[in-house]
mmCIF file of C-alpha atoms in Angstrom:
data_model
loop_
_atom_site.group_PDB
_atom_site.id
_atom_site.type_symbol
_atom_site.label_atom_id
_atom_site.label_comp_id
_atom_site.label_asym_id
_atom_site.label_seq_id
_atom_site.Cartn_x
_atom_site.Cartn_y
_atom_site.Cartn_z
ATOM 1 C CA UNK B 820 -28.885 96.208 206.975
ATOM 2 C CA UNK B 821 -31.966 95.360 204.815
ATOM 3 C CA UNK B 822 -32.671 97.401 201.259
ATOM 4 C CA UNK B 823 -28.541 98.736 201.876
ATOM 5 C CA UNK B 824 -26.899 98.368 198.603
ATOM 6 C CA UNK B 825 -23.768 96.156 199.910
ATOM 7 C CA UNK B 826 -21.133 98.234 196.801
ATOM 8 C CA UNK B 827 -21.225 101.432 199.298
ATOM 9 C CA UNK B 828 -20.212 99.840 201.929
ATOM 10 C CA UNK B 829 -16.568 98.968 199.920
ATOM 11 C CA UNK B 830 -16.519 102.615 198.444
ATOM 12 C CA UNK B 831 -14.046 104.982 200.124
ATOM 13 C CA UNK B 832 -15.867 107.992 201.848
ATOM 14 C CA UNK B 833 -15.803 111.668 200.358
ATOM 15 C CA UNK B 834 -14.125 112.938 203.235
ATOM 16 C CA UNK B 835 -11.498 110.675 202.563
ATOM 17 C CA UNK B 836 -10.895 111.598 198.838
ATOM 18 C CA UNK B 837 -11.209 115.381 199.996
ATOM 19 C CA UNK B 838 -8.336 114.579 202.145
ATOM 20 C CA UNK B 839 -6.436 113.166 199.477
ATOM 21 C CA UNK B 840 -6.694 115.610 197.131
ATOM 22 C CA UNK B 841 -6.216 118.894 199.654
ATOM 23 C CA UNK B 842 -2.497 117.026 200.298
ATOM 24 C CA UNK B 843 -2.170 116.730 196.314
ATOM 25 C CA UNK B 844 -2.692 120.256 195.958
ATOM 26 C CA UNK B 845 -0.140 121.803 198.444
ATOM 27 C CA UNK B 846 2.729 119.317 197.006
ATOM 28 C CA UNK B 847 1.523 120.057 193.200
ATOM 29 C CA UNK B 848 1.323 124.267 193.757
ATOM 30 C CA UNK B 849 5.071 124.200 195.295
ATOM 31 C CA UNK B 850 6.493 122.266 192.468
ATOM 32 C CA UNK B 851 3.983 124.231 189.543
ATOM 33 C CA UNK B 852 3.571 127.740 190.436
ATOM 34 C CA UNK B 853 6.464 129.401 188.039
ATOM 35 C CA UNK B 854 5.003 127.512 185.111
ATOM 36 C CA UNK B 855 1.578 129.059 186.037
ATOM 37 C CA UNK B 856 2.984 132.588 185.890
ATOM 38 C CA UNK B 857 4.360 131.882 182.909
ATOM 39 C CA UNK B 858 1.402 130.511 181.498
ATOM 40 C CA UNK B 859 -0.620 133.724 182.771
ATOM 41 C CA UNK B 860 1.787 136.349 181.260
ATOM 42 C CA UNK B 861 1.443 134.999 177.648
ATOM 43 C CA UNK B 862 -1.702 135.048 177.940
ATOM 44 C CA UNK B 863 -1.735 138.720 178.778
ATOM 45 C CA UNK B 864 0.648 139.681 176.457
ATOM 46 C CA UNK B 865 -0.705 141.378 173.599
ATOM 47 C CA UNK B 866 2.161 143.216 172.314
ATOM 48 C CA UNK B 867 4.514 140.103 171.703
ATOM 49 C CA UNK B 868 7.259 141.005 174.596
ATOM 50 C CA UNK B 869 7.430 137.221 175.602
ATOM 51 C CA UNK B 870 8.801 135.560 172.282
ATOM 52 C CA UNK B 871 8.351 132.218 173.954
ATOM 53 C CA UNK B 872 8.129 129.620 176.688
ATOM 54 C CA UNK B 873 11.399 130.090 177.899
ATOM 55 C CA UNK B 874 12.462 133.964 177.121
ATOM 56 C CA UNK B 875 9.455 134.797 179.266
ATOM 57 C CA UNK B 876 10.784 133.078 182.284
ATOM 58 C CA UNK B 877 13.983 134.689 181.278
ATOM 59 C CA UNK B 878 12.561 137.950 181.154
ATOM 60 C CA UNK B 879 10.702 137.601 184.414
ATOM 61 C CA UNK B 880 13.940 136.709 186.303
ATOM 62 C CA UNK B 881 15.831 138.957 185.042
ATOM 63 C CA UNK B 882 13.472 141.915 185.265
ATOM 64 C CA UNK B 883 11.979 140.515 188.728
ATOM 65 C CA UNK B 884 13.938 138.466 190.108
ATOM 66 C CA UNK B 885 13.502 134.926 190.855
ATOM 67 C CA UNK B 886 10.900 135.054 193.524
ATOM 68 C CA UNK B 887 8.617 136.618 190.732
ATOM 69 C CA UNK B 888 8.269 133.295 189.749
ATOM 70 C CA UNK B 889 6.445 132.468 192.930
ATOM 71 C CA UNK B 890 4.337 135.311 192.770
ATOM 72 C CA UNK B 891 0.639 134.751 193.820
ATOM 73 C CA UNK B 892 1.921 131.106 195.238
ATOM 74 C CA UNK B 893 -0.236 131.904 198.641
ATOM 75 C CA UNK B 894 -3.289 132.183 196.970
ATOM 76 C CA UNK B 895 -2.465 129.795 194.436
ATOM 77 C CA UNK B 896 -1.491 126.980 196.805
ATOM 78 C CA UNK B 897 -4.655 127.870 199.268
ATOM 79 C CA UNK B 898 -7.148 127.621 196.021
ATOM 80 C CA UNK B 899 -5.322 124.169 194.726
ATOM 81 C CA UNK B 900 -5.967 122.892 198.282
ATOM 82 C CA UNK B 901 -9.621 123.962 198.457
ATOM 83 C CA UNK B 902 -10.419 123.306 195.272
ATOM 84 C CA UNK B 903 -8.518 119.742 195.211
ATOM 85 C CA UNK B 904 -10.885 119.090 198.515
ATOM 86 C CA UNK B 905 -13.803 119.846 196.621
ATOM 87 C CA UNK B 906 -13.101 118.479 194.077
ATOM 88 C CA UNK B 907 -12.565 114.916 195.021
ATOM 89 C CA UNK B 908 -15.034 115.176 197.609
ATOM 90 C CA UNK B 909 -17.807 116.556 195.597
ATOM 91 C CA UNK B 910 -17.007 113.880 192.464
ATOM 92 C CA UNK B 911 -16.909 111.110 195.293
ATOM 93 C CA UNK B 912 -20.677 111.751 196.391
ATOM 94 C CA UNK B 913 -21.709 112.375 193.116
ATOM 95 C CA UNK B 914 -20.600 108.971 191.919
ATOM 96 C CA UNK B 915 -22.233 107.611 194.673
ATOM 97 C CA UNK B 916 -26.132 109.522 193.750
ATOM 98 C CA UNK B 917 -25.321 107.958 190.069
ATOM 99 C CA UNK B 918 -24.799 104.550 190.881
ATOM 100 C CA UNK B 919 -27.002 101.763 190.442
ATOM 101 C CA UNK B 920 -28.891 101.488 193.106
ATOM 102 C CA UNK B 921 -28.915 97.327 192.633
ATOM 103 C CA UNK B 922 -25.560 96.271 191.041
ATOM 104 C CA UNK B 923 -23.633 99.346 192.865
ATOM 105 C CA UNK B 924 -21.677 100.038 189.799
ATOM 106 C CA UNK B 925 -21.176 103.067 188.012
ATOM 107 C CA UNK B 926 -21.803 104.129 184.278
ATOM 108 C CA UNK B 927 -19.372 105.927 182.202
ATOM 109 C CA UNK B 928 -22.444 108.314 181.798
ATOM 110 C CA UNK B 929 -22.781 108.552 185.432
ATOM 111 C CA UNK B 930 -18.710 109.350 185.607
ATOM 112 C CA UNK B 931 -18.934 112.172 183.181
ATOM 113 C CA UNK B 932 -21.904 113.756 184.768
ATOM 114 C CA UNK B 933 -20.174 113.461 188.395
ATOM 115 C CA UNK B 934 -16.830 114.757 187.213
ATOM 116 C CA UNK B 935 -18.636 117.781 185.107
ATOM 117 C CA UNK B 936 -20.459 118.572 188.735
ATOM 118 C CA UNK B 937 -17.620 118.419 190.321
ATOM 119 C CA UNK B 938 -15.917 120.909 188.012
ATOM 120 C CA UNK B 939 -18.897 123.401 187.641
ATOM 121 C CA UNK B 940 -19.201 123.101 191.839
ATOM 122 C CA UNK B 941 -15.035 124.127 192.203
ATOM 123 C CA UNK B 942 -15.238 126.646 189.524
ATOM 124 C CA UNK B 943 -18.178 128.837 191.533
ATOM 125 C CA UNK B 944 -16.904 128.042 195.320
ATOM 126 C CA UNK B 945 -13.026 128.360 195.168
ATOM 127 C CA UNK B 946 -11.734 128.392 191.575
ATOM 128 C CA UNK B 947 -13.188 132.224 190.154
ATOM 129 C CA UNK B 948 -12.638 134.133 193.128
ATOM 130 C CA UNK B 949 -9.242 132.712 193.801
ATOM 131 C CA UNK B 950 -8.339 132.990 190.041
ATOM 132 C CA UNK B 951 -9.256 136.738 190.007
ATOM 133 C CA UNK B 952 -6.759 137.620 192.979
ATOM 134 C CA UNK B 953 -3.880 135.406 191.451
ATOM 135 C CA UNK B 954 -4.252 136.604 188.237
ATOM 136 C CA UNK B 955 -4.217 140.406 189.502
ATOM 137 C CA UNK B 956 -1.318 139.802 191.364
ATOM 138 C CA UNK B 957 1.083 137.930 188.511
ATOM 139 C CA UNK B 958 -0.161 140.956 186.430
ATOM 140 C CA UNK B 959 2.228 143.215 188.409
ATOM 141 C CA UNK B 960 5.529 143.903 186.960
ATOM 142 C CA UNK B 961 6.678 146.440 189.009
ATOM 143 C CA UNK B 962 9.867 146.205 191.101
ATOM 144 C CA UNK B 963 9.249 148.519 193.534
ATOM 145 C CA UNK B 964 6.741 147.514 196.293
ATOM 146 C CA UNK B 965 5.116 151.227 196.125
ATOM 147 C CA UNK B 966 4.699 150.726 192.598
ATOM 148 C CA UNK B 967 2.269 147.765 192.993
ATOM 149 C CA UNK B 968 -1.230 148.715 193.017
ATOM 150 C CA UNK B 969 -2.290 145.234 194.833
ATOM 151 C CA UNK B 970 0.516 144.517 198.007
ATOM 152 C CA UNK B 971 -1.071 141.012 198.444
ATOM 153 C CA UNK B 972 -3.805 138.832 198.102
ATOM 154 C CA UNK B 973 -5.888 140.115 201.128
ATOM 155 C CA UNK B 974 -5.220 143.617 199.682
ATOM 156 C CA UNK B 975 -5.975 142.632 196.729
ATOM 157 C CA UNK B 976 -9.474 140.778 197.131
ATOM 158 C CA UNK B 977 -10.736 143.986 199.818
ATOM 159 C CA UNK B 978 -9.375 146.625 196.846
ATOM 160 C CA UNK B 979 -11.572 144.324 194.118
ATOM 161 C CA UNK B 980 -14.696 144.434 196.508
ATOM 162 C CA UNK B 981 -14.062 147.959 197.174
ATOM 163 C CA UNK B 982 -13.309 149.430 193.178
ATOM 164 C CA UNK B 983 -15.384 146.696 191.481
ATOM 165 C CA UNK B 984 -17.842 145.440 194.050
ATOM 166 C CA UNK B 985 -18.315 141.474 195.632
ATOM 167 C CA UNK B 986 -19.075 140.585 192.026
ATOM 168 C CA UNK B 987 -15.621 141.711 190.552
ATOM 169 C CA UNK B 988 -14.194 138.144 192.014
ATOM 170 C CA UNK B 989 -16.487 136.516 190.277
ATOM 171 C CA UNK B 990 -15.365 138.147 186.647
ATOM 172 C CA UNK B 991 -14.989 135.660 184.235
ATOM 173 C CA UNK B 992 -16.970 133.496 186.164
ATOM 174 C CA UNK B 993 -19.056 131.340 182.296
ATOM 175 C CA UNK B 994 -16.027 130.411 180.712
ATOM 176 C CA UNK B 995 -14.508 129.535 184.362
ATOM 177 C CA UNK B 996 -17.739 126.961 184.707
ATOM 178 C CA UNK B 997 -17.474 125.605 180.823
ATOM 179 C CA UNK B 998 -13.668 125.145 181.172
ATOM 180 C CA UNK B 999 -13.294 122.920 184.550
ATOM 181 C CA UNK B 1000 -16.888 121.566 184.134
ATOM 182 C CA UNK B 1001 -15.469 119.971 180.269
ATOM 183 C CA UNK B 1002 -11.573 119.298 182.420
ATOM 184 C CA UNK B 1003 -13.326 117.391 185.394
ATOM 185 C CA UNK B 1004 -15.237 115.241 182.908
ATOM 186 C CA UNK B 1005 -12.791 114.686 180.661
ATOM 187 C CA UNK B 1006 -10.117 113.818 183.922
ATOM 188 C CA UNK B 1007 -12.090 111.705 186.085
ATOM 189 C CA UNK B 1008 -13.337 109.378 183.185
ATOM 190 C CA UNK B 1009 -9.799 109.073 181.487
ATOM 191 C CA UNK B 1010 -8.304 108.398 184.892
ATOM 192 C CA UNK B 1011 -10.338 105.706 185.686
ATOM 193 C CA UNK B 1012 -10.053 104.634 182.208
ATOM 194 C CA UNK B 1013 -6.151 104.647 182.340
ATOM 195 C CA UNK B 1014 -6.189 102.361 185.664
ATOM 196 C CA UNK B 1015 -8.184 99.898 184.309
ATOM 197 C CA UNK B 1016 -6.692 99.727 180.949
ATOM 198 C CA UNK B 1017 -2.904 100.067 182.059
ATOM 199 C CA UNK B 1018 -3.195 98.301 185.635
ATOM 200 C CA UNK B 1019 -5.967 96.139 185.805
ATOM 201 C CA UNK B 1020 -7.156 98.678 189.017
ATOM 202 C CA UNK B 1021 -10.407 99.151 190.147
ATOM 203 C CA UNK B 1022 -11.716 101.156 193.041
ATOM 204 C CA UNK B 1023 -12.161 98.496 196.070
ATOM 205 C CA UNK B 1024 -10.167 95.675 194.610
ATOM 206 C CA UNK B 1025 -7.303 96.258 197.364
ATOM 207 C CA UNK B 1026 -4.935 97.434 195.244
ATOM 208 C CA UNK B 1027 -2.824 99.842 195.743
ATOM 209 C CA UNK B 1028 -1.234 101.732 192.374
ATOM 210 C CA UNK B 1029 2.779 101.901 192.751
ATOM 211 C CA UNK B 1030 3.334 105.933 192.680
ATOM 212 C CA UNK B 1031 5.128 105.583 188.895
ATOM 213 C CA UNK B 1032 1.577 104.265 188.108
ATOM 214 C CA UNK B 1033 -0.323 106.716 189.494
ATOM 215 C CA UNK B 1034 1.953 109.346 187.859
ATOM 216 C CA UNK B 1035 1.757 107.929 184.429
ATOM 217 C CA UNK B 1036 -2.198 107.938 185.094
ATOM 218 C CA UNK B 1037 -2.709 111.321 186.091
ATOM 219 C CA UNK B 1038 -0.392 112.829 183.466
ATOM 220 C CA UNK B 1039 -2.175 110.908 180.452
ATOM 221 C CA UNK B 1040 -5.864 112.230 182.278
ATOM 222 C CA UNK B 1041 -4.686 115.674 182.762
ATOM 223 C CA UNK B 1042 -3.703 116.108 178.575
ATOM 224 C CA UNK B 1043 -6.895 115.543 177.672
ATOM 225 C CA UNK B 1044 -8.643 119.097 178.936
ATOM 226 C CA UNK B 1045 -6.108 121.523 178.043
ATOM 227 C CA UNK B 1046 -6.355 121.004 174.430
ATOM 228 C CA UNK B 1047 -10.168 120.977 174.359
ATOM 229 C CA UNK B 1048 -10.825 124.171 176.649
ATOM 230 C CA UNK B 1049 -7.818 126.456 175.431
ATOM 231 C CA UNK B 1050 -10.416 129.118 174.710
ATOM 232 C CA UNK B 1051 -12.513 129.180 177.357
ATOM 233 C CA UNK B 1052 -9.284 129.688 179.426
ATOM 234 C CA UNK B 1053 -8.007 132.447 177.540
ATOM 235 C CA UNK B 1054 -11.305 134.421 177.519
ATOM 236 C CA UNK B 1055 -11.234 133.661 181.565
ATOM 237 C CA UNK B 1056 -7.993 135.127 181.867
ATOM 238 C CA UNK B 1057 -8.864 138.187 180.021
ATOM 239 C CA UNK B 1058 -11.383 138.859 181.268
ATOM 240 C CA UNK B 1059 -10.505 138.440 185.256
ATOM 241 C CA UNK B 1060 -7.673 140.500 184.312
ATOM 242 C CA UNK B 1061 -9.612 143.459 183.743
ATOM 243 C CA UNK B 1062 -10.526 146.279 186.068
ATOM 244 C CA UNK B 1063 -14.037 147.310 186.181
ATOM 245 C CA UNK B 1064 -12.297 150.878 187.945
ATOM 246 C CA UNK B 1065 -10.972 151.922 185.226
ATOM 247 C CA UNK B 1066 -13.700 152.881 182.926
ATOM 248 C CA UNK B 1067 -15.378 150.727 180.509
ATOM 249 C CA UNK B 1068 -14.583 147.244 179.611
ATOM 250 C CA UNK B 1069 -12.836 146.029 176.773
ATOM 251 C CA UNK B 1070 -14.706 142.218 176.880
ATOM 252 C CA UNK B 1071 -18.229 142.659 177.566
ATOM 253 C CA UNK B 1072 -18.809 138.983 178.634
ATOM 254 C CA UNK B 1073 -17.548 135.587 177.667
ATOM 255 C CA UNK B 1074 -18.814 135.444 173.625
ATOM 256 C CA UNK B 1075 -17.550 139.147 172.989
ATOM 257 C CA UNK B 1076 -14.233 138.253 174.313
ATOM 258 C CA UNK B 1077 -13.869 135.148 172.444
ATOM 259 C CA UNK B 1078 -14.904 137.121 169.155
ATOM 260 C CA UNK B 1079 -13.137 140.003 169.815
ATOM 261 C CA UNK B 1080 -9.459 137.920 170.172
ATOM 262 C CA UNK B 1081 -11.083 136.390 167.136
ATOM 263 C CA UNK B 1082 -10.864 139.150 165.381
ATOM 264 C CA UNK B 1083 -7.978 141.287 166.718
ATOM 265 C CA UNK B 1084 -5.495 138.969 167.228
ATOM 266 C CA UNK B 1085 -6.458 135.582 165.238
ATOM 267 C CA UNK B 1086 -7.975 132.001 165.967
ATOM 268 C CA UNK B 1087 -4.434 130.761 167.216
ATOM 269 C CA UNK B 1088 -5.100 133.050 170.101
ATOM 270 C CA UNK B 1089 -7.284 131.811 171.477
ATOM 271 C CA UNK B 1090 -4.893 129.023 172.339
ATOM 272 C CA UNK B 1091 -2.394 131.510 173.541
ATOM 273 C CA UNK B 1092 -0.622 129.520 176.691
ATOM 274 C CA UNK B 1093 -1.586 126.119 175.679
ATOM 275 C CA UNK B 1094 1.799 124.772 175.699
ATOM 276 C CA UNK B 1095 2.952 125.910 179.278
ATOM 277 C CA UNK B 1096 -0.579 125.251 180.152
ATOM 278 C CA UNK B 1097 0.464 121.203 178.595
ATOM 279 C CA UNK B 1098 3.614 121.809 180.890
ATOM 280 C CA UNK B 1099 1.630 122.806 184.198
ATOM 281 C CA UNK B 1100 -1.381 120.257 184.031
ATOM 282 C CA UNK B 1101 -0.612 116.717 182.819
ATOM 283 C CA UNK B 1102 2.364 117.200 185.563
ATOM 284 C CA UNK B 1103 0.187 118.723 188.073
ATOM 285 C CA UNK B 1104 -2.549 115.829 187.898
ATOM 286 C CA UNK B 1105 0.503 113.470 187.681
ATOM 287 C CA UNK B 1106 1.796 114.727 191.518
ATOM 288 C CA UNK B 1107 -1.532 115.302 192.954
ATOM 289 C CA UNK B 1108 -2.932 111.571 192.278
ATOM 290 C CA UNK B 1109 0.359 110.159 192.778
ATOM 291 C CA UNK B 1110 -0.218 111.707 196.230
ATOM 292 C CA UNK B 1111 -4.168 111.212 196.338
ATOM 293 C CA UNK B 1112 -3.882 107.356 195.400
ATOM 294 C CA UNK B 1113 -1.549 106.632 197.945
ATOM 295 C CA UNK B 1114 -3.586 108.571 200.808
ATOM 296 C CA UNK B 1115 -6.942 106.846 199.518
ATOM 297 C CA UNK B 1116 -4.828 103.480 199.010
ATOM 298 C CA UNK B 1117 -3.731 103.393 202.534
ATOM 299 C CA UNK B 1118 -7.350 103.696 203.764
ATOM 300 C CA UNK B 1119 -8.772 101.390 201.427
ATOM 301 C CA UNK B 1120 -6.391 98.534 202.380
ATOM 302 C CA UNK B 1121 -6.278 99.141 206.456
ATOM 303 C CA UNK B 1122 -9.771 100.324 207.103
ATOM 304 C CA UNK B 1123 -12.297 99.057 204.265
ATOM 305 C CA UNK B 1124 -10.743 95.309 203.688
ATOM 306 C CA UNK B 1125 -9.402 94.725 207.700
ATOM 307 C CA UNK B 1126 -13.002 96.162 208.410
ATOM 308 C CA UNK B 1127 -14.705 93.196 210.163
ATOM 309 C CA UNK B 1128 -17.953 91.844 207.771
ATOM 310 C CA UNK B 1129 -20.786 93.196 208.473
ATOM 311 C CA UNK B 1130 -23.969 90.518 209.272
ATOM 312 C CA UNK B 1131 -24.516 90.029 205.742
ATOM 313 C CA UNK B 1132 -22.213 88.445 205.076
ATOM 314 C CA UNK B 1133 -22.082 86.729 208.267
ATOM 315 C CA UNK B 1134 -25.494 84.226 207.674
ATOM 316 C CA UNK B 1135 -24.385 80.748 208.657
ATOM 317 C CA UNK B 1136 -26.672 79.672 211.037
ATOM 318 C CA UNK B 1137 -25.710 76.679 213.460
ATOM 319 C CA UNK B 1138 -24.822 73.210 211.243
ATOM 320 C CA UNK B 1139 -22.038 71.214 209.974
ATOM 321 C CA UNK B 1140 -19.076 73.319 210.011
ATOM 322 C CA UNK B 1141 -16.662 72.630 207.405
ATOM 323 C CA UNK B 1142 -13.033 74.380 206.301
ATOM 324 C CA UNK B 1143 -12.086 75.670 203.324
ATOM 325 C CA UNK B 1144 -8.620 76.516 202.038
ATOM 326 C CA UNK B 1145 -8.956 79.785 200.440
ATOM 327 C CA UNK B 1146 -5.631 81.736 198.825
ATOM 328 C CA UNK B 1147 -3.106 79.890 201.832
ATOM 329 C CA UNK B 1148 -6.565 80.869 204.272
ATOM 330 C CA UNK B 1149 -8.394 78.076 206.104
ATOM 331 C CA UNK B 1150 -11.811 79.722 206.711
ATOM 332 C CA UNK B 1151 -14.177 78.064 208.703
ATOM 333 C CA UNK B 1152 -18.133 78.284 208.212
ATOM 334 C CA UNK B 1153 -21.244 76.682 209.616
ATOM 335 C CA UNK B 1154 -24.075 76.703 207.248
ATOM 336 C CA UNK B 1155 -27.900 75.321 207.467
ATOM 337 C CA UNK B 1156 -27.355 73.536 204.508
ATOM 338 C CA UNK B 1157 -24.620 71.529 202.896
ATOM 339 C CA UNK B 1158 -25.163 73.155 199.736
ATOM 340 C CA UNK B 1159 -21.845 75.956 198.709
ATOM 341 C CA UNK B 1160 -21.191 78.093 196.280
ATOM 342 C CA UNK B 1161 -18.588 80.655 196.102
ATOM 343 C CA UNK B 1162 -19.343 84.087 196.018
ATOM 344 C CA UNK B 1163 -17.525 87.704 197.020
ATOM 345 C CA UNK B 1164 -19.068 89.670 199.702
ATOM 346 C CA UNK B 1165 -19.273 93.605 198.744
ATOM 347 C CA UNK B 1166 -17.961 92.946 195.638
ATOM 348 C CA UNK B 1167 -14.981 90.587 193.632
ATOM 349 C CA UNK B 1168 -12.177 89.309 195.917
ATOM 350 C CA UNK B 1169 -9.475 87.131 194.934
ATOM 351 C CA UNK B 1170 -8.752 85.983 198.823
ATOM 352 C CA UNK B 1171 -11.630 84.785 200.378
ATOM 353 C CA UNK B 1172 -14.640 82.214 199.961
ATOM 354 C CA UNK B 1173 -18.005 82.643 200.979
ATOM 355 C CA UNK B 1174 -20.781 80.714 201.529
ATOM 356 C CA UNK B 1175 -24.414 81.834 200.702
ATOM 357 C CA UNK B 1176 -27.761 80.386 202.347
ATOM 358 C CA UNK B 1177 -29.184 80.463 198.342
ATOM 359 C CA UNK B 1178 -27.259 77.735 196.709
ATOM 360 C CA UNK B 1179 -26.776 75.539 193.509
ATOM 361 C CA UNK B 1180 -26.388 72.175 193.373
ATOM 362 C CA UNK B 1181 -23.268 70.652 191.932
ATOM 363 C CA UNK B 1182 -24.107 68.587 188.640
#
């Protein structure tokens, strides 16, 4: 089709990625979610009960038992799936707006600014409202069911709306935006980054990253974020853990809160939980593109590349046919002219030859 930029037609769709990365998410919150309440009660604990890592998993099983460690997991594993679907799917049509409408390619510029959309788009649609129940919920340390103030995530979303108002899901909702706008960035650039630099992979080129790949990918990509938005995760935590009900608010919005932990408790708090939150992520990315790049993989290599080629790159008119042996291929064309070059249609391919009406004669 005339004026079509011939790079889209090799790119994998946005449902597709979406896909992908919903089946990431449900295998990556099974594995992840005790590390996550882990990560959540340090950062909630102001009076140093947790001494560490490991004495507060300790602590939870023995005070809670071992299911505690799975608390919130339902809303948890629905949000990674959502958000995961978004995610992906959102970053895959933004690419596609910032490429260049002639070559087809894609700046790093236009990466960052698709993966920070991405992030900003996940963190108002799924990732606030979601975070706000979770975080409730893993707040709970009572034993006794009639002690708990939320009895599940359904209960406790209607009891937010009803105490706080439809806004109260959206608490913490700035540093929420600034933290997975500044992860998705940072991710999708260093993961495409890691594939080419470590495996010679780019997107179309057929192949297909072993899983161990993949994993090594992700994990490097998902290091990268934690470390630069500590604070703004902190200050999210806080302040979705507070109850408008019950009188006025300690953090007023996302600047008090970061000043006030300034102050009260020191600069090193504000990257309270970065370790299990080192523990939780790097993996996390690690089994969801594992997952994702297999998923997207398959497609790519059964229904882009066995796809038949489209009329564009069909053009030889009726003439002197001729074969060509082309990576153990014969491939045979009929051309207007006896003039060939080689060429790749919708891109670089290292199996077949083409043959273009425009040509160059051989010296």
């Amino acid at each position: 089709m005339a004026g079509q930029n011939p790079n889209e037609k090799r790119s994998i769709p946005p449902y597709v990625k979406a896909v992908a990365g919903s089946i990431g998410g449900i295998v990556e919150a099974s594995c992840l979610q005790p590390i996550d309440v882990i990560k959540t009660r340090l950062q909630l604990d102001r009076s140093g009960a947790y001494k560490g890592i490991i004495h507060c998993g300790t602590t939870i099983v023995r005070t809670e038992g071992v299911r505690a460690l799975w608390k919130g997991l339902t809303p948890f594993a629905t949000h990674l799936t959502l958000k995961y679907a978004l995610r992906m799917g959102s970053n895959a049509v933004f690419q596609s707006a910032f490429k260049d409408s002639q070559t087809g390619k894609l700046s790093n510029r236009g990466r960052v600014l698709s993966g920070f959309g991405a992030g900003v788009l996940e963190a108002l649609v799924i990732v606030t409202p979601f975070e706000v129940v979770k975080i409730r919920l893993q707040q709970q340390r009572g034993l006794s069911p009639e002690l708990l103030k939320y009895k599940g995530p359904i209960h406790c979303a209607r009891m937010i709306i009803r105490e706080e108002g439809i806004l109260g899901l959206w608490a913490g909702a700035a540093p929420t935006v600034m933290r997975n706008g500044t992860n998705q960035a940072a991710m999708f650039t260093a993961k495409n980054s890691f594939d080419v630099i470590l495996w010679k992979k780019h997107e179309g080129d057929r192949k297909v990253l072993q899983p161990w790949q993949s994993m090594i990918s992700g994990f490097l990509a998902g290091t990268v974020g934690p470390v630069c938005t500590g604070p703004f995760d902190v200050v999210k935590t806080r302040l979705m853990a507070q109850s408008r009900s019950g009188g006025e608010l300690k953090y007023k919005g996302m600047v008090h809160a970061i000043t006030t932990i300034y102050k009260e408790e020191g600069l090193r708090a504000l990257w309270k939980g970065l370790l299990p939150r080192l523990m939780r992520i790097p993996p996390g990315q690690a089994i969801m593109w594992t997952v994702a790049d297999q998923v997207t993989g398959f497609y790519e290599k059964r229904y882009i590349h066995n796809a038949p080629l489209s009329s564009k790159c069909n053009q030889a008119n009726s003439g002197t046919g001729f074969m060509e042996a082309a990576s153990g291929r014969a491939l045979q064309y009929g051309i207007s002219n006896f003039c060939t070059m080689k060429f790749s249609c919708f891109g670089h391919s290292d199996e077949f030859y083409f043959y273009t009406a425009k040509c160059e004669k051989e010296g």
